[in-house]
Coordinates of C-alpha atoms and ligand atoms in Angstrom, one line a residue:
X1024 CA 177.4 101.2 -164.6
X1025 CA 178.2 99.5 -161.6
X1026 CA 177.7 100.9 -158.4
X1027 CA 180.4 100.9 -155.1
X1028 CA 179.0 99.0 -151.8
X1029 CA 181.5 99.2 -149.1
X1030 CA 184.3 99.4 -151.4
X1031 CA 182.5 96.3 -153.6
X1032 CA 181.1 96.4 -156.9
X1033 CA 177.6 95.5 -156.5
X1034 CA 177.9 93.3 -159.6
X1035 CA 180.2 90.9 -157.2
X1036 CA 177.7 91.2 -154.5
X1037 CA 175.2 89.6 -156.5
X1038 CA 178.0 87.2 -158.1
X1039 CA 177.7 85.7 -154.4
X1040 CA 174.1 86.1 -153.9
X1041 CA 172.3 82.8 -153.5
X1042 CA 168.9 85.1 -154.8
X1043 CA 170.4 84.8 -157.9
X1044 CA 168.5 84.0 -160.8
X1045 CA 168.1 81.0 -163.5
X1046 CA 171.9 79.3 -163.8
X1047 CA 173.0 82.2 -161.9
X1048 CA 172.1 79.8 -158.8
X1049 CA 175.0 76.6 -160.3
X1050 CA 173.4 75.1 -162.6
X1051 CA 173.2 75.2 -166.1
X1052 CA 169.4 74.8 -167.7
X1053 CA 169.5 74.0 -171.3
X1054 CA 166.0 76.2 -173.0
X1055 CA 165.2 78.4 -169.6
X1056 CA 166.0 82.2 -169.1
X1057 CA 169.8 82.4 -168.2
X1058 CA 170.7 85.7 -166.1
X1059 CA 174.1 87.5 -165.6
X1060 CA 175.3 89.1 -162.5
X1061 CA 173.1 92.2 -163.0
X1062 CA 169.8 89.8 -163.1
X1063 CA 169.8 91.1 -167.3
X1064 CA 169.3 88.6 -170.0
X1065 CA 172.6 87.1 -171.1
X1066 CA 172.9 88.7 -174.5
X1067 CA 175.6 86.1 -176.7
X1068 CA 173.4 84.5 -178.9
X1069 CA 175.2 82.4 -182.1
X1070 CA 177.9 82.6 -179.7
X1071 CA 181.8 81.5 -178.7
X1072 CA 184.4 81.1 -175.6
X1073 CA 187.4 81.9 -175.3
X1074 CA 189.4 80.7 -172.6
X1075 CA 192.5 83.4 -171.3
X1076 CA 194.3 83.1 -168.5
X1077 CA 192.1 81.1 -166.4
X1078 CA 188.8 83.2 -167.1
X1079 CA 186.0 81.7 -170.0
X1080 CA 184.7 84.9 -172.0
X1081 CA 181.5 84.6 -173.2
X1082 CA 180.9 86.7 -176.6
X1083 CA 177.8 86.8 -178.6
X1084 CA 175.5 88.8 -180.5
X1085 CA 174.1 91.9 -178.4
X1086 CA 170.0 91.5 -179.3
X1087 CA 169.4 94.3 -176.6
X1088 CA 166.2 95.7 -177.0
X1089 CA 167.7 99.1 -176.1
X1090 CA 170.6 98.9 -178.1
X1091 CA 171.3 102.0 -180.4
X1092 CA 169.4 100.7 -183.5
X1093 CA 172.0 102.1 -186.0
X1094 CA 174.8 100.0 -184.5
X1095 CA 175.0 96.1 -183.9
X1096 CA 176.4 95.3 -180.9
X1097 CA 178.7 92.3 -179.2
X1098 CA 178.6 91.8 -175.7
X1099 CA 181.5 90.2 -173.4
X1100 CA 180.7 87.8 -170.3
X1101 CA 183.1 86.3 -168.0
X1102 CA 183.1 83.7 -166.0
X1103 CA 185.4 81.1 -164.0
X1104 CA 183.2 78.1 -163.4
X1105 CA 180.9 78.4 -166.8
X1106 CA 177.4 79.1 -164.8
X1107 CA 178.0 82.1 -163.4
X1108 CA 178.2 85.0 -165.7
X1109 CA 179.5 88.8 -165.5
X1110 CA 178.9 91.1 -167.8
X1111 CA 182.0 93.2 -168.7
X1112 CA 180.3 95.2 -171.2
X1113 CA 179.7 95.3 -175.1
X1114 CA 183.0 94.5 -176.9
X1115 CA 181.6 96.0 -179.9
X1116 CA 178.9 98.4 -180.9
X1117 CA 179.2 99.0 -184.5
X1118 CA 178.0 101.6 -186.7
X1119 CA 177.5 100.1 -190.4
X1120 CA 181.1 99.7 -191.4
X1121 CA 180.6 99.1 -195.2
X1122 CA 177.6 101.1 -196.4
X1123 CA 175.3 98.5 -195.9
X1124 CA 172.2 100.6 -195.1
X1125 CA 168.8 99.2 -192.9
X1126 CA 168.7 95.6 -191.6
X1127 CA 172.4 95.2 -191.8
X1128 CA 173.6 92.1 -189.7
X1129 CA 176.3 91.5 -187.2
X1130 CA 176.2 87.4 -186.4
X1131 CA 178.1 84.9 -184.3
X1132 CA 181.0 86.9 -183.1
X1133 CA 184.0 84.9 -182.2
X1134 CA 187.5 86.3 -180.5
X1135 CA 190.4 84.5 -181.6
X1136 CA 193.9 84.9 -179.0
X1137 CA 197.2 85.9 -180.9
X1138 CA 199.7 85.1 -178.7
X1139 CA 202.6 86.6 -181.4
X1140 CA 200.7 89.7 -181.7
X1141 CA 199.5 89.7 -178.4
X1142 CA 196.1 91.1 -179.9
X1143 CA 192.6 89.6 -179.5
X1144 CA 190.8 89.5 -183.0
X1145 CA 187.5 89.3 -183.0
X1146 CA 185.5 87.5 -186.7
X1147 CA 181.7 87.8 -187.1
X1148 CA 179.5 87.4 -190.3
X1149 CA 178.9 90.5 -192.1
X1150 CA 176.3 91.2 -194.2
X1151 CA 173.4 93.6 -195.9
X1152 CA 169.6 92.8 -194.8
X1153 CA 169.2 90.2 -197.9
X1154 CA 172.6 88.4 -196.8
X1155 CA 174.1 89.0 -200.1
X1156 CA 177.5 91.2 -198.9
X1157 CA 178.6 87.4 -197.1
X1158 CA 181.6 88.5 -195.7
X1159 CA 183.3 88.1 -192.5
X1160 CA 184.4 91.0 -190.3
X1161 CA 187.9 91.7 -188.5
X1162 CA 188.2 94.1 -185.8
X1163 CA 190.9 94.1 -182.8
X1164 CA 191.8 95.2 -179.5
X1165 CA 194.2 95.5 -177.0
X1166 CA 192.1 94.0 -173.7
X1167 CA 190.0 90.7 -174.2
X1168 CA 186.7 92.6 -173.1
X1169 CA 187.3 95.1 -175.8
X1170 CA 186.4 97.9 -176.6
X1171 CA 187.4 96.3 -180.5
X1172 CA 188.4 98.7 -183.2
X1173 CA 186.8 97.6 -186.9
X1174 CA 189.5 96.4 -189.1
X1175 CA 187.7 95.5 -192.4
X1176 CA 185.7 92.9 -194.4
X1177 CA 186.9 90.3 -196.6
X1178 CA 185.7 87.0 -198.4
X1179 CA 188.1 84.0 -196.8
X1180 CA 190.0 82.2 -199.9
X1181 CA 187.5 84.9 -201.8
X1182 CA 184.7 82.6 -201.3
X1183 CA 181.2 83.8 -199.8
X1184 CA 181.0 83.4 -196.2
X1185 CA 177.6 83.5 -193.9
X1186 CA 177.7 81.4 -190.7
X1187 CA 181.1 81.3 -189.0
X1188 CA 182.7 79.0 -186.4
X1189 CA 185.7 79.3 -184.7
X1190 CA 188.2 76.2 -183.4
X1191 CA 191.7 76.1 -181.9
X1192 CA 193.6 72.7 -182.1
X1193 CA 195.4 71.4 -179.7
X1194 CA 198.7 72.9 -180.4
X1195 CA 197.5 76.1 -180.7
X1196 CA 196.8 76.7 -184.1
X1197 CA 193.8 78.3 -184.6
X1198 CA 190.6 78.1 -187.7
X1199 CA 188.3 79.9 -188.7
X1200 CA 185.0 77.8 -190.4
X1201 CA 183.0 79.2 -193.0
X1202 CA 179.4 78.3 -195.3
X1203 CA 180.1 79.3 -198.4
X1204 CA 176.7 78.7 -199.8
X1205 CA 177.8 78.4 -203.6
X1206 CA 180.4 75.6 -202.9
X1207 CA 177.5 73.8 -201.7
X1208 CA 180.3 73.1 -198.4
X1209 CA 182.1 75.1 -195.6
X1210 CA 185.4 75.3 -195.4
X1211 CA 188.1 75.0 -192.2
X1212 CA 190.7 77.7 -193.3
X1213 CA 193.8 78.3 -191.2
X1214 CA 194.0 81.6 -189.6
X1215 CA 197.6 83.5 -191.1
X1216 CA 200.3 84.4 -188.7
X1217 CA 198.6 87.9 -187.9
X1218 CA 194.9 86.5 -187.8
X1219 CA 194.0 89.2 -190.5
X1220 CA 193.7 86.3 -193.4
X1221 CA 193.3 82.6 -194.0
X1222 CA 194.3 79.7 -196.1
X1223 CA 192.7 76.4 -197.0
X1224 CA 193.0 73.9 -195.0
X1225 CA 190.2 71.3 -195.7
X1226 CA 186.8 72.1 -197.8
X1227 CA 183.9 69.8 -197.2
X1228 CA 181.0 69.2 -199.7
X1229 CA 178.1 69.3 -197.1
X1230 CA 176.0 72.8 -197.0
X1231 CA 175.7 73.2 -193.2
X1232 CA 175.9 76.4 -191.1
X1233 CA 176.2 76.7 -187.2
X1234 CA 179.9 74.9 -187.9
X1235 CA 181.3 73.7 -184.7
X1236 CA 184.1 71.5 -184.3
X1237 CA 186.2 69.6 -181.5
X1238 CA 189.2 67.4 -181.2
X1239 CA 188.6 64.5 -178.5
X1240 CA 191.7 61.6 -177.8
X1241 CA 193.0 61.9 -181.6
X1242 CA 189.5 62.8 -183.4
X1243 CA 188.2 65.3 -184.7
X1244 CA 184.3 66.0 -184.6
X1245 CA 182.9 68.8 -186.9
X1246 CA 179.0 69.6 -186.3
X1247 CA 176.6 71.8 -188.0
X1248 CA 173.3 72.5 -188.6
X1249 CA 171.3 72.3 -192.1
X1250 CA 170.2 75.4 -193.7
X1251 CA 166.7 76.2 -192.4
X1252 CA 167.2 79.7 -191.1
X1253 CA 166.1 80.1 -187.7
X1254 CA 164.1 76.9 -187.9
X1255 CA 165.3 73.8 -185.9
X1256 CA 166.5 71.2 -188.1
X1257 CA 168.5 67.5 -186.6
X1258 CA 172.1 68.7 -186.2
X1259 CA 174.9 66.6 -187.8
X1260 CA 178.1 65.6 -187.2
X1261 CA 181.0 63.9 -188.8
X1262 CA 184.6 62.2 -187.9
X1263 CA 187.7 62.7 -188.7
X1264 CA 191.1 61.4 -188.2
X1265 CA 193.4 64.6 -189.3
X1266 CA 191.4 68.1 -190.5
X1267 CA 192.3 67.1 -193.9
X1268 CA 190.1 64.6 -193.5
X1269 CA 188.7 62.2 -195.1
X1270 CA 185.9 62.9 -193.3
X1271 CA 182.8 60.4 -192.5
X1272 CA 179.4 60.6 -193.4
X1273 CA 177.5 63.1 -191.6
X1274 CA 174.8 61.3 -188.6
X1275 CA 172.1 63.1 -186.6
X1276 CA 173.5 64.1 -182.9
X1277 CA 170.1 63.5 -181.6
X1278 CA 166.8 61.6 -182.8
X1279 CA 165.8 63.5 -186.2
X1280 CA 162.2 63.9 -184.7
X1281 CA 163.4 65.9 -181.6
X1282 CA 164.8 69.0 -183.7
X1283 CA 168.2 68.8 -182.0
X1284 CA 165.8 69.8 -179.0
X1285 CA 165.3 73.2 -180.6
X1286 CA 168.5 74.3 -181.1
X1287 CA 171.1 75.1 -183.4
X1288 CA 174.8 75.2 -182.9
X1289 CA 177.3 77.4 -182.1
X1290 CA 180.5 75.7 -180.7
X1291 CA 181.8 73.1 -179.0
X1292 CA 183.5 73.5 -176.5
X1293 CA 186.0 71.3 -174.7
X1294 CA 187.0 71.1 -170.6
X1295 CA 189.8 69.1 -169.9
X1296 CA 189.9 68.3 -166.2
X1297 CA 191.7 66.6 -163.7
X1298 CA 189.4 63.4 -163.7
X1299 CA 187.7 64.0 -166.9
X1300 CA 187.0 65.6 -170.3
X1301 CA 183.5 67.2 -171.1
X1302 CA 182.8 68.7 -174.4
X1303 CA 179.6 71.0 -174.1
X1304 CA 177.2 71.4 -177.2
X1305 CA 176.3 75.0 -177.0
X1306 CA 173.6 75.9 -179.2
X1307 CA 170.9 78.8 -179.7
X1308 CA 166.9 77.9 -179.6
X1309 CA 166.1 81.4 -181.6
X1310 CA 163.2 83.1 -181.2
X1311 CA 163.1 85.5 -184.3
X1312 CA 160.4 87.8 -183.0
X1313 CA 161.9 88.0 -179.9
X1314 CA 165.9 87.8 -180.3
X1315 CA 166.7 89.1 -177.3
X1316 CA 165.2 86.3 -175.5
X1317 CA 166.6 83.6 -177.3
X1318 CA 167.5 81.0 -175.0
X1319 CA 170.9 78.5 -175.0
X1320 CA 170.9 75.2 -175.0
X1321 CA 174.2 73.9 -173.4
X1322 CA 174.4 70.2 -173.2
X1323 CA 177.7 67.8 -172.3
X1324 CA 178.3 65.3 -174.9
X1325 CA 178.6 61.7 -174.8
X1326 CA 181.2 60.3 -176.9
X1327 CA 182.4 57.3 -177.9
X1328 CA 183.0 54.5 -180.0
X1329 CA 183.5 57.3 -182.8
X1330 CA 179.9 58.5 -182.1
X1331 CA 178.8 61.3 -180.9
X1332 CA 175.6 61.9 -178.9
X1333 CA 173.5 64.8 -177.7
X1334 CA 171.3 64.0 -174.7
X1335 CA 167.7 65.6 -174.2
X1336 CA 167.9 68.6 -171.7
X1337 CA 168.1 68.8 -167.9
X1338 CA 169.7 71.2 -165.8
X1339 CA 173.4 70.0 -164.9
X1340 CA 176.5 71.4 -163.5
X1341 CA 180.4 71.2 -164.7
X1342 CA 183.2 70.9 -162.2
X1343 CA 185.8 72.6 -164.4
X1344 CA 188.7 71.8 -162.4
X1345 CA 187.7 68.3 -162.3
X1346 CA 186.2 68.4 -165.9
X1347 CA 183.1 66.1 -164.5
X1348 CA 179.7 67.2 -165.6
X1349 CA 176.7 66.6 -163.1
X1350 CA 173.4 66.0 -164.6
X1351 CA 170.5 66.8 -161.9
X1352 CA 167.6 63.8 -162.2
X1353 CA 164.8 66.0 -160.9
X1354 CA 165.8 69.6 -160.7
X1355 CA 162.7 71.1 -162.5
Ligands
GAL2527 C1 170.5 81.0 -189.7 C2 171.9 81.3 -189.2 C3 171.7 82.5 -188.2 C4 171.0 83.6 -188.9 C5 169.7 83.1 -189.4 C6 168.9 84.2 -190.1 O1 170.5 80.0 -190.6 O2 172.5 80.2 -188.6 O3 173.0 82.9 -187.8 O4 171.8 84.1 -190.0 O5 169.8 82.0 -190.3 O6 167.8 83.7 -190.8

């Protein structure tokens, strides 16, 4: 709960506070602690943003150590320069919707916008503790933040699905990406008119999860991560010049022996400003006996010459009006 001070939440108190913690202070360190408003843990691991009406949301699994253990829980951050973080709550906090039973997993929650229905629809990967269910999961609500109301489960194109990602194109349209383990691919499947089902729209033959993708000046860049669990592993990426493809052959975004620094991906996600365009690798460095403090690795991209590059961390900053990242040369 937040508390009244002087007719102020306290949570926009410490919004302002230059005490604040970690990026809390204006910048963004990739691999260190990151803190919302309330000085807690940001908890949006395997994550996604949305962008509505000139707010980011922040949504992610809920690793809480005090969370309800029965449910599995999504929790909502906002935030209008991308380093400072408030939590508006969880979104979700599910009891097992499909008879699932112990060690049932929520994972990388995504909200999609539908402007036609004017609902926010949120897909994560569903599953039973031996990831054999492989399913995605539909719920909705009214108010970006939530609370979301469980819809149902399904298999996209009735295919398997484990590791989702979520991209909208530039006019709009919006896809949902899916590993579908026995395809030996992932697919990028159209979201229908309602958002409540999808249809092909390009399968490719490379068994990745984490699947990310962008579209920068006419290309489109799809990323993922190979199959080693919570394990780092180099992250790959291939072009594109339509979502149909054909698609290039899949190169590391980083040195093979640096792990993709730890981390695996989530999204990409792309600021368009008034003097530039960054697209930000945001990733999760897991820790699986300590989920809750799983860190985030957010990077800005370089790209160019059809390439696509993922630079070893340092604190930095993003100007999102302006779209111009700032990496710090000696912050630490
Ligand atoms: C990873 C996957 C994570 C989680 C984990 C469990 O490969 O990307 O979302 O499912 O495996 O081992």
């Amino acid at each position: 709960m937040r508390q009244k001070l002087f007719g102020l939440t306290l949570s926009c108190v410490l919004f302002l506070s230059p005490l604040s913690v970690g990026a809390q202070s204006g910048r963004i360190r990739p691999g260190e602690q990151w803190r919302d408003n309330h000085g807690h843990l940001i908890q949006a691991h395997g994550g996604g943003i949305t962008f509505w009406k000139g707010m980011y949301y922040w949504f992610g699994e809920d690793r809480s150590r005090d969370n309800d253990p029965s449910k599995r829980s999504v929790a909502c951050y906002s935030s209008r320069d991308l380093m400072h973080w408030r939590f508006c709550g969880k979104a979700l906090a599910l009891p097992d919707p499909e008879h699932l039973g112990s060690g049932w997993v929520l994972e990388r929650p995504k909200v999609f916008v539908n402007t036609r229905t004017r609902k926010f629809v949120l897909y994560a990967h569903l599953d039973d503790a031996h990831y054999s269910f492989a399913r995605v999961m539909v719920a909705v609500s009214d108010h970006i933040q939530g609370p979301y109301r469980y819809v149902k489960s399904y298999r996209p194109l009735g295919e398997e699905s484990r590791d989702i990602g979520q991209f909208i194109d530039e006019d709009g349209s919006a896809y949902l990406i899916f590993e579908s383990r026995p395809t030996h691919g992932f697919f990028i499947a159209r979201l229908t008119g309602d958002f409540m089902n999808v249809e092909k729209t390009c399968f490719i033959p490379a068994p990745l999860e984490g699947g990310a993708m962008v579209r920068v000046r006419g290309t489109y860049y799809v990323v993922g991560s190979h199959m080693t669990g919570w394990e780092p592993n180099p992250n790959v990426y291939a072009t594109a010049p339509a979502l149909t493809g054909p698609w290039t052959e899949f190169h590391n975004l980083a040195p093979a022996a640096a792990r993709n620094y730890g981390s695996q991906s989530t999204m990409l996600l792309k600021v368009v400003g008034t003097k530039a365009t960054t697209v930000i690798f945001m990733a999760d460095q897991w820790r699986p006996n300590a989920l809750w403090d799983s860190r985030y690795f957010w990077m800005p991209l370089r790209i160019g010459d059809g390439g696509m590059h993922l630079p070893p961390p340092r604190p930095w900053s993003i100007d999102v009006t302006t779209g111009e990242a700032t990496l710090s040369a000696a912050d630490r």
